[in-house]
Amino acid sequence: MRRLSTQDQNFKQAFADLLAFETVNDPELLKTVDQIIADVRQHGDAHVLKLTQQFDRHPAHQFSELELTQEQLKAAFEGLSSEVREALELAANRVREFHQAQKQDGWTYVDALGNTLGQKVTPLDRVGIYVPGGLASYPSSVLMNAVPAHVAGVPEIIMVVPAPNGDLNPLVLAAAYLAGVHRVFTIGGAQAVAALAYGTETIPSVDKITGPGNRFVAAAKRAVFGQVGIDMIAGPSEILVYAEGQNNAEWLAMDLLSQAEHDTVAQAVFITPDAELLDQVVQWIEKHLEALPKAEIARTSIENRGALVLVKDRAEGAELINQVAPEHLMLCLDQAQEMAEDIRHAGAIFMGRYTPEAIGDYCAGPNHVLPTSGTARFSSPLGVYDFQKRSSLIMCSEDGVKTLAKTADTLAQQENLDAHARSARYRYQ
Amino acid sequence: MRRLSTQDQNFKQAFADLLAFETVNDPELLKTVDQIIADVRQHGDAHVLKLTQQFDRHPAHQFSELELTQEQLKAAFEGLSSEVREALELAANRVREFHQAQKQDGWTYVDALGNTLGQKVTPLDRVGIYVPGGLASYPSSVLMNAVPAHVAGVPEIIMVVPAPNGDLNPLVLAAAYLAGVHRVFTIGGAQAVAALAYGTETIPSVDKITGPGNRFVAAAKRAVFGQVGIDMIAGPSEILVYAEGQNNAEWLAMDLLSQAEHDTVAQAVFITPDAELLDQVVQWIEKHLEALPKAEIARTSIENRGALVLVKDRAEGAELINQVAPEHLMLCLDQAQEMAEDIRHAGAIFMGRYTPEAIGDYCAGPNHVLPTSGTARFSSPLGVYDFQKRSSLIMCSEDGVKTLAKTADTLAQQENLDAHARSARYRYQ
């Protein structure tokens, strides 16, 4: 595992190298995806069915077999053990409670001239949620995508989830039931994204598509961006743990591994001004790796993309954190809230020693869909605001418009836009 | 000019055809833009200077000649006639006042278990604003992009504006001065976008790029999306005017033309249940076109993309408006505010007979950068929220974490994420 110190001569470059991660656009992949989109636009249901039979080895003979009923979702929920059902309910309720605080309302005011100005806020009409199938089929992702849409008031939430060989994770269906998903189609890949973006005979076109997926899904989302809205294209998961003072190295090591186990290209970074704690964390990582089921993935991630960084002090730590703009940030120190004030860029900030990142993945309340690869510099966690949009409102009075119309007339003339100027002039002359 | 009635047998198809407008991605253009970006990343200032000399015929010999000083901006402002200066100041003040109402603050709450949850809101560190040069060099665009960034608290706003043959519009510089732009470079095209996204020796890399541009600029923004944030890629300008009751057809015709004069592919649509008013508007459009300096552009736009639509009643009008999701919507009737309640999708809604769209372009207060081509279905006007982003805040107490950690443990086991489960388990066992 890479060890760095800000006192190293080449630290700046080594740290920049650590953060460098560029996804390469594979032109062959883009061509394949463009073709799938074109074919789905032309042939609709039939082509989606064909690709689902081919890629997912789904046993359906007709398109209608690819839609689940609300009864099926409910049955999946009722079939859960009471322990799991209660855990899922607690998670859904907490995610709902947190997201309700994000809901935005419109407003208006009357200016000094007597004109009314404002902002109207409305939910999207219809959204599509992509849920991966197979191994990465996570019920928590269903909650994190569907609940904010539901809280925003989206009247129609359509979920797609591929069912390889026709198999589905009942927990995913149970989560869809809890989150208020309206329709579920067992399709996936670029064909599902194309169907959601453009619609088919059976699947209505949506206004926005959110949710994670493999590289075909990511490429398809990029391709339909503009036709519909999309959330960010997610990169590998990341965690940055900053610790000082009294800390349990055993816990911190497991917190770092909880991201490393996601993916061989996931990134776990530990920063501390305490050289002794750093050594202890390294030892615990080694010890934990001996017992973890996903040790192989986690070890590759830790070795290739992980790092332990020794800093001079807390201020230097905060500076490095802002440079990274990590997806997940844990601040494990007594003054966590104070230090958080100096953090400008992070997807989610977990403060104190009793706030492991893992609770944020499931049930703390905030969303687990977070900006990766440094994009927290300019973007936000998925939220209710992603499923609402705004319209400006302007209503001038016969008198109140005069000053504005005269100003618009003057400026439009400067821009050589004569019809603009005249249209304004009518209202004050 | 196309006339439609909802009573026509083929109305649905004809209306869909009217709205169809697909921008084609030119693979040659994309290749050129990708090459420019790669060269700017590799050669920095030198390549930007070279392309600026070549494409803009700019007389600069050194890169430093491409940066303007704050004194130059101030001098441009002070050189304006008092009429124009006051108009620009009134516009800037009104835009600032409206956008201040959009500024968002963070919040926290303590849940029933004693855990603190919240959302931190921070401005972006540095943003780039693209302002087109030459004919479409509009001071109003400078205000509409820079003021929201300034209100958001962005500490560094960098503007780029090409100066063909070294010429600049002094009003654009004056607007930059008024809006609080920090640095200005007289560069443009894909090379300016690449320089802002990746930085050069002189130009620092920004976190987000906003502002309109030609197809090279649009393609470059699309290409750097992910490395930096971008606003929407704007399509042609659109206006939809709905009128009924007492109205001045002469005014309405000019309102429609005020968008048509922008661009031959701009779209002006008139909807009314009043056949007589429709006829009058057609006649006035013809009359106005005889006198407008930009008549040729406006006529092409009106003939190719314009339409007059006769509807049965107001409800049918509202339904069509929601289908269009227009960039600009004028509701010219006594019950404008009531009708606005039924509008779900529009960039900006201008209500009543004394609210011409043109005042929204300059000085009403709301932003004139609005979602086009039906994207108001899922996106919003440019605003302060585009220059702020959020971080989730989570801080559990030693006691409060127990329920959450147990829940996370249960759900993580279901997802086969063992390190997640263990990291949670430490906190409650």
CSV table of C-alpha atoms in Angstrom, one decimal, chain A:
chain,number,residue,atom,x,y,z
A,1,MET,CA,0.0,0.0,0.0
A,2,ARG,CA,1.3,3.4,-1.1
A,3,ARG,CA,2.6,5.6,1.7
A,4,LEU,CA,3.1,9.3,1.2
A,5,SER,CA,4.2,12.2,3.3
A,6,THR,CA,3.7,15.8,2.5
A,7,GLN,CA,7.3,16.2,3.5
A,8,ASP,CA,8.4,14.0,0.6
A,9,GLN,CA,10.2,15.9,-2.1
A,10,ASN,CA,8.0,14.7,-4.9
A,11,PHE,CA,4.8,14.7,-2.8
A,12,LYS,CA,2.8,17.1,-5.1
A,13,GLN,CA,3.4,15.0,-8.2
A,14,ALA,CA,2.8,11.6,-6.3
A,15,PHE,CA,-0.5,12.9,-4.9
A,16,ALA,CA,-1.6,14.2,-8.3
A,17,ASP,CA,-0.8,10.8,-9.8
A,18,LEU,CA,-2.8,9.1,-7.1
A,19,LEU,CA,-5.9,11.1,-8.1
A,20,ALA,CA,-5.5,10.7,-11.8
A,21,PHE,CA,-8.1,8.4,-13.2
A,22,GLU,CA,-9.4,9.0,-16.7
A,23,THR,CA,-12.1,6.8,-18.2
A,24,VAL,CA,-11.3,6.2,-21.8
A,25,ASN,CA,-14.1,6.3,-24.4
A,26,ASP,CA,-14.0,3.2,-26.3
A,27,PRO,CA,-15.1,4.0,-29.9
A,28,GLU,CA,-16.3,0.4,-30.6
A,29,LEU,CA,-18.5,0.6,-27.5
A,30,LEU,CA,-20.0,3.9,-28.5
A,31,LYS,CA,-20.7,2.5,-32.0
A,32,THR,CA,-22.5,-0.6,-30.5
A,33,VAL,CA,-24.5,1.6,-28.2
A,34,ASP,CA,-25.5,4.1,-30.9
A,35,GLN,CA,-26.7,1.1,-33.1
A,36,ILE,CA,-28.8,-0.3,-30.2
A,37,ILE,CA,-30.4,3.1,-29.6
A,38,ALA,CA,-31.2,3.5,-33.3
A,39,ASP,CA,-32.7,0.0,-33.5
A,40,VAL,CA,-34.8,0.5,-30.4
A,41,ARG,CA,-36.1,3.8,-31.8
A,42,GLN,CA,-37.1,2.1,-35.0
A,43,HIS,CA,-38.4,-1.3,-33.9
A,44,GLY,CA,-39.5,-0.6,-30.3
A,45,ASP,CA,-40.7,-3.5,-28.1
A,46,ALA,CA,-39.7,-6.2,-30.6
A,47,HIS,CA,-36.0,-5.1,-30.5
A,48,VAL,CA,-35.9,-4.7,-26.8
A,49,LEU,CA,-37.4,-8.2,-26.4
A,50,LYS,CA,-34.9,-9.6,-28.8
A,51,LEU,CA,-31.8,-8.1,-27.1
A,52,THR,CA,-33.2,-9.1,-23.7
A,53,GLN,CA,-33.5,-12.7,-24.9
A,54,GLN,CA,-30.0,-12.5,-26.4
A,55,PHE,CA,-28.0,-10.6,-23.8
A,56,ASP,CA,-29.8,-11.6,-20.6
A,57,ARG,CA,-30.9,-15.1,-21.8
A,58,HIS,CA,-34.3,-14.1,-20.5
A,59,PRO,CA,-36.9,-16.8,-21.2
A,60,ALA,CA,-39.8,-14.4,-22.1
A,61,HIS,CA,-41.5,-15.0,-25.4
A,62,GLN,CA,-43.6,-11.9,-25.5
A,63,PHE,CA,-42.8,-8.3,-24.4
A,64,SER,CA,-45.7,-8.3,-21.9
A,65,GLU,CA,-43.8,-10.9,-19.9
A,66,LEU,CA,-41.1,-8.3,-19.2
A,67,GLU,CA,-43.4,-6.2,-17.0
A,68,LEU,CA,-43.9,-7.0,-13.4
A,69,THR,CA,-47.2,-6.3,-11.6
A,70,GLN,CA,-47.6,-4.3,-8.3
A,71,GLU,CA,-48.8,-7.6,-6.8
A,72,GLN,CA,-45.5,-9.2,-7.6
A,73,LEU,CA,-43.7,-6.3,-5.9
A,74,LYS,CA,-45.9,-6.6,-2.9
A,75,ALA,CA,-45.5,-10.3,-2.7
A,76,ALA,CA,-41.7,-9.9,-2.7
A,77,PHE,CA,-42.0,-7.4,0.2
A,78,GLU,CA,-44.2,-9.7,2.2
A,79,GLY,CA,-42.0,-12.7,1.6
A,80,LEU,CA,-39.0,-11.1,3.4
A,81,SER,CA,-37.9,-12.2,6.9
A,82,SER,CA,-39.2,-9.8,9.5
A,83,GLU,CA,-35.6,-8.7,10.3
A,84,VAL,CA,-34.8,-7.8,6.7
A,85,ARG,CA,-38.3,-6.3,6.2
A,86,GLU,CA,-37.9,-4.0,9.2
A,87,ALA,CA,-34.4,-3.0,8.2
A,88,LEU,CA,-35.6,-2.0,4.8
A,89,GLU,CA,-38.6,-0.1,6.2
A,90,LEU,CA,-36.4,1.8,8.6
A,91,ALA,CA,-34.0,2.7,5.8
A,92,ALA,CA,-36.9,3.8,3.5
A,93,ASN,CA,-38.4,5.9,6.3
A,94,ARG,CA,-35.2,7.6,7.1
A,95,VAL,CA,-34.3,8.3,3.5
A,96,ARG,CA,-37.8,9.7,3.0
A,97,GLU,CA,-37.5,11.9,6.1
A,98,PHE,CA,-34.1,13.4,5.1
A,99,HIS,CA,-35.2,14.0,1.5
A,100,GLN,CA,-38.4,15.8,2.6
A,101,ALA,CA,-36.2,18.5,4.0
A,102,GLN,CA,-34.8,19.0,0.5
A,103,LYS,CA,-38.1,19.7,-1.2
A,104,GLN,CA,-38.2,23.2,-2.7
A,105,ASP,CA,-41.2,25.4,-3.0
A,106,GLY,CA,-41.9,28.3,-5.4
A,107,TRP,CA,-41.9,31.9,-4.4
A,108,THR,CA,-43.0,35.3,-5.7
A,109,TYR,CA,-42.4,38.9,-4.7
A,110,VAL,CA,-43.6,42.3,-5.9
A,111,ASP,CA,-40.8,44.7,-6.8
A,112,ALA,CA,-40.8,48.5,-6.1
A,113,LEU,CA,-42.4,49.2,-9.5
A,114,GLY,CA,-45.4,46.9,-8.8
A,115,ASN,CA,-44.3,44.0,-11.0
A,116,THR,CA,-44.6,40.4,-9.7
A,117,LEU,CA,-41.6,38.1,-10.1
A,118,GLY,CA,-41.0,34.6,-8.9
A,119,GLN,CA,-40.1,31.0,-9.4
A,120,LYS,CA,-42.5,28.1,-9.9
A,121,VAL,CA,-41.3,24.7,-8.9
A,122,THR,CA,-42.8,21.5,-10.4
A,123,PRO,CA,-41.9,17.8,-10.4
A,124,LEU,CA,-40.9,16.0,-13.5
A,125,ASP,CA,-43.8,14.2,-15.2
A,126,ARG,CA,-42.1,10.8,-15.5
A,127,VAL,CA,-38.7,9.4,-14.6
A,128,GLY,CA,-36.8,6.2,-15.3
A,129,ILE,CA,-34.6,4.5,-12.7
A,130,TYR,CA,-31.9,2.0,-13.8
A,131,VAL,CA,-31.1,-0.7,-11.4
A,132,PRO,CA,-28.3,-3.1,-12.3
A,133,GLY,CA,-29.1,-6.8,-12.3
A,134,GLY,CA,-27.0,-9.8,-11.1
A,135,LEU,CA,-24.3,-9.3,-8.5
A,136,ALA,CA,-24.6,-5.6,-8.1
A,137,SER,CA,-28.4,-5.6,-7.8
A,138,TYR,CA,-28.7,-3.5,-4.7
A,139,PRO,CA,-32.0,-2.8,-2.9
A,140,SER,CA,-30.4,0.3,-1.4
A,141,SER,CA,-29.9,1.8,-4.8
A,142,VAL,CA,-33.6,1.4,-5.5
A,143,LEU,CA,-34.5,3.4,-2.4
A,144,MET,CA,-31.8,6.0,-3.0
A,145,ASN,CA,-33.1,6.7,-6.6
A,146,ALA,CA,-36.9,6.2,-6.2
A,147,VAL,CA,-37.5,7.9,-2.8
A,148,PRO,CA,-36.3,11.3,-3.9
A,149,ALA,CA,-38.4,11.1,-7.1
A,150,HIS,CA,-41.4,10.1,-5.0
A,151,VAL,CA,-40.8,12.9,-2.5
A,152,ALA,CA,-40.5,15.4,-5.4
A,153,GLY,CA,-44.0,14.4,-6.4
A,154,VAL,CA,-43.1,12.7,-9.7
A,155,PRO,CA,-46.4,11.0,-10.8
A,156,GLU,CA,-44.8,8.1,-12.7
A,157,ILE,CA,-41.6,6.4,-11.7
A,158,ILE,CA,-40.5,3.6,-14.0
A,159,MET,CA,-37.8,1.1,-13.0
A,160,VAL,CA,-35.8,-1.1,-15.2
A,161,VAL,CA,-33.8,-4.0,-13.9
A,162,PRO,CA,-32.3,-6.8,-16.0
A,163,ALA,CA,-33.1,-10.3,-14.9
A,164,PRO,CA,-30.3,-12.6,-16.2
A,165,ASN,CA,-31.9,-16.0,-17.0
A,166,GLY,CA,-35.1,-14.5,-15.7
A,167,ASP,CA,-33.8,-14.3,-12.1
A,168,LEU,CA,-34.5,-11.3,-9.9
A,169,ASN,CA,-33.4,-10.3,-6.5
A,170,PRO,CA,-36.6,-10.2,-4.4
A,171,LEU,CA,-35.1,-7.5,-2.1
A,172,VAL,CA,-34.9,-5.2,-5.1
A,173,LEU,CA,-38.6,-5.8,-5.9
A,174,ALA,CA,-39.5,-5.3,-2.2
A,175,ALA,CA,-37.5,-2.0,-2.2
A,176,ALA,CA,-39.4,-0.9,-5.3
A,177,TYR,CA,-42.7,-1.6,-3.5
A,178,LEU,CA,-41.6,0.4,-0.5
A,179,ALA,CA,-40.2,3.3,-2.5
A,180,GLY,CA,-43.4,3.8,-4.5
A,181,VAL,CA,-42.2,2.7,-8.0
A,182,HIS,CA,-45.1,2.7,-10.4
A,183,ARG,CA,-44.0,0.3,-13.1
A,184,VAL,CA,-41.1,-2.2,-13.4
A,185,PHE,CA,-39.7,-3.7,-16.6
A,186,THR,CA,-37.1,-6.5,-16.4
A,187,ILE,CA,-34.8,-5.2,-19.0
A,188,GLY,CA,-31.4,-3.7,-18.9
A,189,GLY,CA,-28.4,-2.5,-20.9
A,190,ALA,CA,-28.3,0.2,-23.6
A,191,GLN,CA,-31.7,-1.1,-24.8
A,192,ALA,CA,-33.4,-0.3,-21.6
A,193,VAL,CA,-31.9,3.3,-21.6
A,194,ALA,CA,-33.0,3.7,-25.2
A,195,ALA,CA,-36.5,2.5,-24.4
A,196,LEU,CA,-36.8,4.9,-21.5
A,197,ALA,CA,-35.4,7.9,-23.5
A,198,TYR,CA,-37.5,7.4,-26.7
A,199,GLY,CA,-40.4,5.2,-25.6
A,200,THR,CA,-41.7,2.1,-27.3
A,201,GLU,CA,-45.2,0.8,-27.8
A,202,THR,CA,-45.3,-0.4,-24.2
A,203,ILE,CA,-42.8,1.7,-22.3
A,204,PRO,CA,-43.6,5.4,-22.1
A,205,SER,CA,-40.7,7.9,-22.7
A,206,VAL,CA,-39.4,9.5,-19.5
A,207,ASP,CA,-38.0,12.9,-18.8
A,208,LYS,CA,-34.9,11.9,-16.8
A,209,ILE,CA,-33.0,8.7,-16.3
A,210,THR,CA,-31.0,8.1,-13.1
A,211,GLY,CA,-29.2,5.2,-11.6
A,212,PRO,CA,-25.9,3.3,-12.0
A,213,GLY,CA,-25.0,0.7,-14.6
A,214,ASN,CA,-22.2,-0.9,-16.5
A,215,ARG,CA,-20.2,0.8,-19.3
A,216,PHE,CA,-23.0,0.1,-21.9
A,217,VAL,CA,-25.5,1.8,-19.6
A,218,ALA,CA,-23.2,4.7,-18.9
A,219,ALA,CA,-22.4,5.2,-22.7
A,220,ALA,CA,-26.2,5.0,-23.5
A,221,LYS,CA,-27.0,7.6,-20.8
A,222,ARG,CA,-24.4,9.9,-22.2
A,223,ALA,CA,-25.8,9.4,-25.7
A,224,VAL,CA,-29.4,10.2,-24.8
A,225,PHE,CA,-28.4,13.2,-22.6
A,226,GLY,CA,-30.3,16.2,-24.1
A,227,GLN,CA,-33.3,14.1,-25.2
A,228,VAL,CA,-33.8,13.4,-21.5
A,229,GLY,CA,-32.0,14.5,-18.4
A,230,ILE,CA,-29.5,12.2,-16.7
A,231,ASP,CA,-27.7,12.1,-13.3
A,232,MET,CA,-23.9,12.2,-13.3
A,233,ILE,CA,-22.0,9.3,-14.9
A,234,ALA,CA,-20.6,7.6,-11.8
A,235,GLY,CA,-16.9,6.7,-11.5
A,236,PRO,CA,-15.5,4.1,-9.1
A,237,SER,CA,-16.4,4.5,-5.4
A,238,GLU,CA,-14.0,6.5,-3.1
A,239,ILE,CA,-13.5,7.0,0.6
A,240,LEU,CA,-11.1,9.4,2.3
A,241,VAL,CA,-10.7,9.0,6.1
A,242,TYR,CA,-9.0,11.7,8.1
A,243,ALA,CA,-8.2,10.8,11.7
A,244,GLU,CA,-6.3,12.2,14.6
A,245,GLY,CA,-6.4,11.9,18.4
A,246,GLN,CA,-8.0,8.9,20.1
A,247,ASN,CA,-9.1,6.4,17.4
A,248,ASN,CA,-9.6,2.7,17.0
A,249,ALA,CA,-7.3,1.6,14.1
A,250,GLU,CA,-9.2,-1.6,13.7
A,251,TRP,CA,-12.4,0.3,12.9
A,252,LEU,CA,-10.7,2.8,10.6
A,253,ALA,CA,-9.1,0.0,8.6
A,254,MET,CA,-12.5,-1.7,8.1
A,255,ASP,CA,-14.0,1.7,7.1
A,256,LEU,CA,-11.4,2.0,4.4
A,257,LEU,CA,-12.0,-1.6,3.2
A,258,SER,CA,-15.7,-1.1,3.0
A,259,GLN,CA,-15.1,1.0,-0.1
A,260,ALA,CA,-12.2,-1.1,-1.4
A,261,GLU,CA,-14.4,-4.2,-1.4
A,262,HIS,CA,-16.7,-2.6,-4.0
A,263,ASP,CA,-14.4,-2.6,-7.0
A,264,THR,CA,-10.7,-3.2,-7.9
A,265,VAL,CA,-10.6,0.4,-9.1
A,266,ALA,CA,-12.3,1.9,-6.0
A,267,GLN,CA,-10.1,4.3,-4.0
A,268,ALA,CA,-9.5,4.3,-0.2
A,269,VAL,CA,-7.2,7.1,1.2
A,270,PHE,CA,-6.2,7.6,4.8
A,271,ILE,CA,-4.8,10.9,6.0
A,272,THR,CA,-3.4,11.6,9.4
A,273,PRO,CA,-0.9,13.7,11.2
A,274,ASP,CA,-0.2,10.7,13.5
A,275,ALA,CA,2.5,8.4,12.2
A,276,GLU,CA,1.8,5.8,14.8
A,277,LEU,CA,-1.9,5.6,14.0
A,278,LEU,CA,-0.9,5.3,10.3
A,279,ASP,CA,1.2,2.2,11.1
A,280,GLN,CA,-1.6,0.6,13.1
A,281,VAL,CA,-4.1,1.2,10.3
A,282,VAL,CA,-1.8,-0.6,7.8
A,283,GLN,CA,-1.5,-3.5,10.2
A,284,TRP,CA,-5.2,-3.8,10.6
A,285,ILE,CA,-5.9,-3.6,6.9
A,286,GLU,CA,-3.6,-6.6,6.5
A,287,LYS,CA,-5.3,-8.5,9.3
A,288,HIS,CA,-8.8,-7.8,8.0
A,289,LEU,CA,-7.9,-8.8,4.5
A,290,GLU,CA,-7.1,-12.3,5.7
A,291,ALA,CA,-10.8,-12.7,6.8
A,292,LEU,CA,-12.8,-10.8,4.2
A,293,PRO,CA,-14.8,-12.7,1.6
A,294,LYS,CA,-14.1,-10.0,-1.0
A,295,ALA,CA,-10.4,-9.8,0.0
A,296,GLU,CA,-9.1,-10.2,-3.5
A,297,ILE,CA,-11.1,-7.3,-4.9
A,298,ALA,CA,-10.2,-5.2,-1.8
A,299,ARG,CA,-6.5,-6.0,-1.9
A,300,THR,CA,-6.2,-5.0,-5.6
A,301,SER,CA,-8.0,-1.7,-4.9
A,302,ILE,CA,-5.9,-1.0,-1.8
A,303,GLU,CA,-2.6,-1.8,-3.6
A,304,ASN,CA,-3.3,-0.1,-6.9
A,305,ARG,CA,-5.3,2.9,-5.9
A,306,GLY,CA,-5.1,3.2,-2.1
A,307,ALA,CA,-2.8,5.5,-0.1
A,308,LEU,CA,-1.8,6.4,3.4
A,309,VAL,CA,-0.8,10.0,3.7
A,310,LEU,CA,1.1,11.6,6.6
A,311,VAL,CA,0.4,15.3,7.0
A,312,LYS,CA,2.0,18.0,9.1
A,313,ASP,CA,-1.3,19.1,10.7
A,314,ARG,CA,-5.0,19.4,10.4
A,315,ALA,CA,-4.9,22.4,8.1
A,316,GLU,CA,-2.7,20.6,5.6
A,317,GLY,CA,-5.2,17.7,5.8
A,318,ALA,CA,-8.1,19.9,5.0
A,319,GLU,CA,-6.2,21.3,2.1
A,320,LEU,CA,-5.6,17.9,0.6
A,321,ILE,CA,-9.2,16.9,1.2
A,322,ASN,CA,-10.4,19.9,-0.8
A,323,GLN,CA,-8.0,18.9,-3.6
A,324,VAL,CA,-9.4,15.4,-3.7
A,325,ALA,CA,-13.1,16.5,-3.4
A,326,PRO,CA,-13.9,12.9,-2.2
A,327,GLU,CA,-17.2,11.1,-2.7
A,328,HIS,CA,-17.2,9.9,1.0
A,329,LEU,CA,-15.3,11.8,3.7
A,330,MET,CA,-14.9,10.6,7.3
A,331,LEU,CA,-13.5,13.1,9.8
A,332,CYS,CA,-12.6,11.0,12.9
A,333,LEU,CA,-11.5,13.5,15.5
A,334,ASP,CA,-13.0,15.4,18.4
A,335,GLN,CA,-13.3,18.6,16.4
A,336,ALA,CA,-15.0,17.0,13.4
A,337,GLN,CA,-17.7,19.6,13.1
A,338,GLU,CA,-15.1,22.4,13.3
A,339,MET,CA,-12.9,20.8,10.7
A,340,ALA,CA,-16.0,20.3,8.4
A,341,GLU,CA,-16.3,24.0,8.2
A,342,ASP,CA,-13.0,24.1,6.3
A,343,ILE,CA,-14.1,21.4,3.8
A,344,ARG,CA,-15.4,23.0,0.6
A,345,HIS,CA,-15.7,19.9,-1.6
A,346,ALA,CA,-17.0,16.4,-0.6
A,347,GLY,CA,-20.1,14.4,-1.5
A,348,ALA,CA,-20.9,13.4,2.1
A,349,ILE,CA,-19.1,14.2,5.3
A,350,PHE,CA,-19.3,11.6,8.1
A,351,MET,CA,-18.2,13.2,11.4
A,352,GLY,CA,-16.9,11.7,14.6
A,353,ARG,CA,-15.9,8.1,15.5
A,354,TYR,CA,-19.4,6.7,15.6
A,355,THR,CA,-20.4,7.6,12.0
A,356,PRO,CA,-19.1,4.8,9.7
A,357,GLU,CA,-19.5,5.5,6.0
A,358,ALA,CA,-21.5,2.2,5.7
A,359,ILE,CA,-24.5,3.6,7.5
A,360,GLY,CA,-24.7,6.3,4.8
A,361,ASP,CA,-25.0,3.6,2.2
A,362,TYR,CA,-28.1,2.2,3.7
A,363,CYS,CA,-30.0,4.1,6.3
A,364,ALA,CA,-28.6,7.3,7.7
A,365,GLY,CA,-31.0,9.2,5.5
A,366,PRO,CA,-28.9,11.2,3.0
A,367,ASN,CA,-28.5,9.8,-0.5
A,368,HIS,CA,-25.7,7.3,-1.3
A,369,VAL,CA,-25.6,8.4,-5.0
A,370,LEU,CA,-22.7,10.9,-4.7
A,371,PRO,CA,-20.3,12.8,-7.0
A,372,THR,CA,-17.2,10.8,-7.7
A,373,SER,CA,-13.8,11.4,-9.3
A,374,GLY,CA,-13.5,14.9,-7.9
A,375,THR,CA,-16.8,16.1,-9.4
A,376,ALA,CA,-17.9,17.2,-5.9
A,377,ARG,CA,-16.1,20.4,-6.9
A,378,PHE,CA,-19.2,21.2,-9.0
A,379,SER,CA,-21.9,18.7,-8.3
A,380,SER,CA,-24.2,17.4,-5.5
A,381,PRO,CA,-25.6,14.2,-4.1
A,382,LEU,CA,-28.7,12.9,-5.9
A,383,GLY,CA,-31.6,14.6,-4.3
A,384,VAL,CA,-35.2,15.8,-4.6
A,385,TYR,CA,-33.9,18.8,-6.5
A,386,ASP,CA,-32.9,16.4,-9.3
A,387,PHE,CA,-36.6,15.6,-9.8
A,388,GLN,CA,-37.9,19.1,-9.6
A,389,LYS,CA,-37.4,22.0,-12.0
A,390,ARG,CA,-38.1,25.7,-12.0
A,391,SER,CA,-39.9,28.1,-14.3
A,392,SER,CA,-39.4,31.9,-13.9
A,393,LEU,CA,-42.6,33.9,-13.4
A,394,ILE,CA,-42.9,37.5,-14.6
A,395,MET,CA,-46.1,39.7,-14.5
A,396,CYS,CA,-45.8,43.4,-15.1
A,397,SER,CA,-48.4,45.9,-14.4
A,398,GLU,CA,-49.4,48.5,-17.0
A,399,ASP,CA,-47.5,51.1,-15.0
A,400,GLY,CA,-44.7,48.9,-13.7
A,401,VAL,CA,-43.6,47.8,-17.1
A,402,LYS,CA,-42.7,51.3,-18.3
A,403,THR,CA,-39.2,51.6,-16.7
A,404,LEU,CA,-38.3,48.0,-17.7
A,405,ALA,CA,-39.6,48.4,-21.3
A,406,LYS,CA,-37.6,51.6,-21.7
A,407,THR,CA,-34.4,49.9,-20.4
A,408,ALA,CA,-35.0,46.9,-22.7
A,409,ASP,CA,-35.6,49.2,-25.6
A,410,THR,CA,-32.2,50.9,-25.0
A,411,LEU,CA,-30.2,47.7,-24.5
A,412,ALA,CA,-31.9,45.9,-27.4
A,413,GLN,CA,-30.9,48.7,-29.8
A,414,GLN,CA,-27.3,48.3,-28.6
A,415,GLU,CA,-27.6,44.6,-29.5
A,416,ASN,CA,-29.1,45.4,-32.9
A,417,LEU,CA,-32.2,43.5,-32.1
A,418,ASP,CA,-34.9,45.7,-33.5
A,419,ALA,CA,-38.0,43.6,-33.0
A,420,HIS,CA,-37.0,43.2,-29.3
A,421,ALA,CA,-36.7,46.9,-29.0
A,422,ARG,CA,-40.1,47.6,-30.7
A,423,SER,CA,-41.9,44.9,-28.8
A,424,ALA,CA,-40.7,46.6,-25.6
A,425,ARG,CA,-41.5,50.1,-26.9
A,426,TYR,CA,-45.2,49.3,-27.4
A,427,ARG,CA,-45.5,48.9,-23.7
A,428,TYR,CA,-44.3,52.3,-22.6
A,429,GLN,CA,-45.2,54.6,-25.5
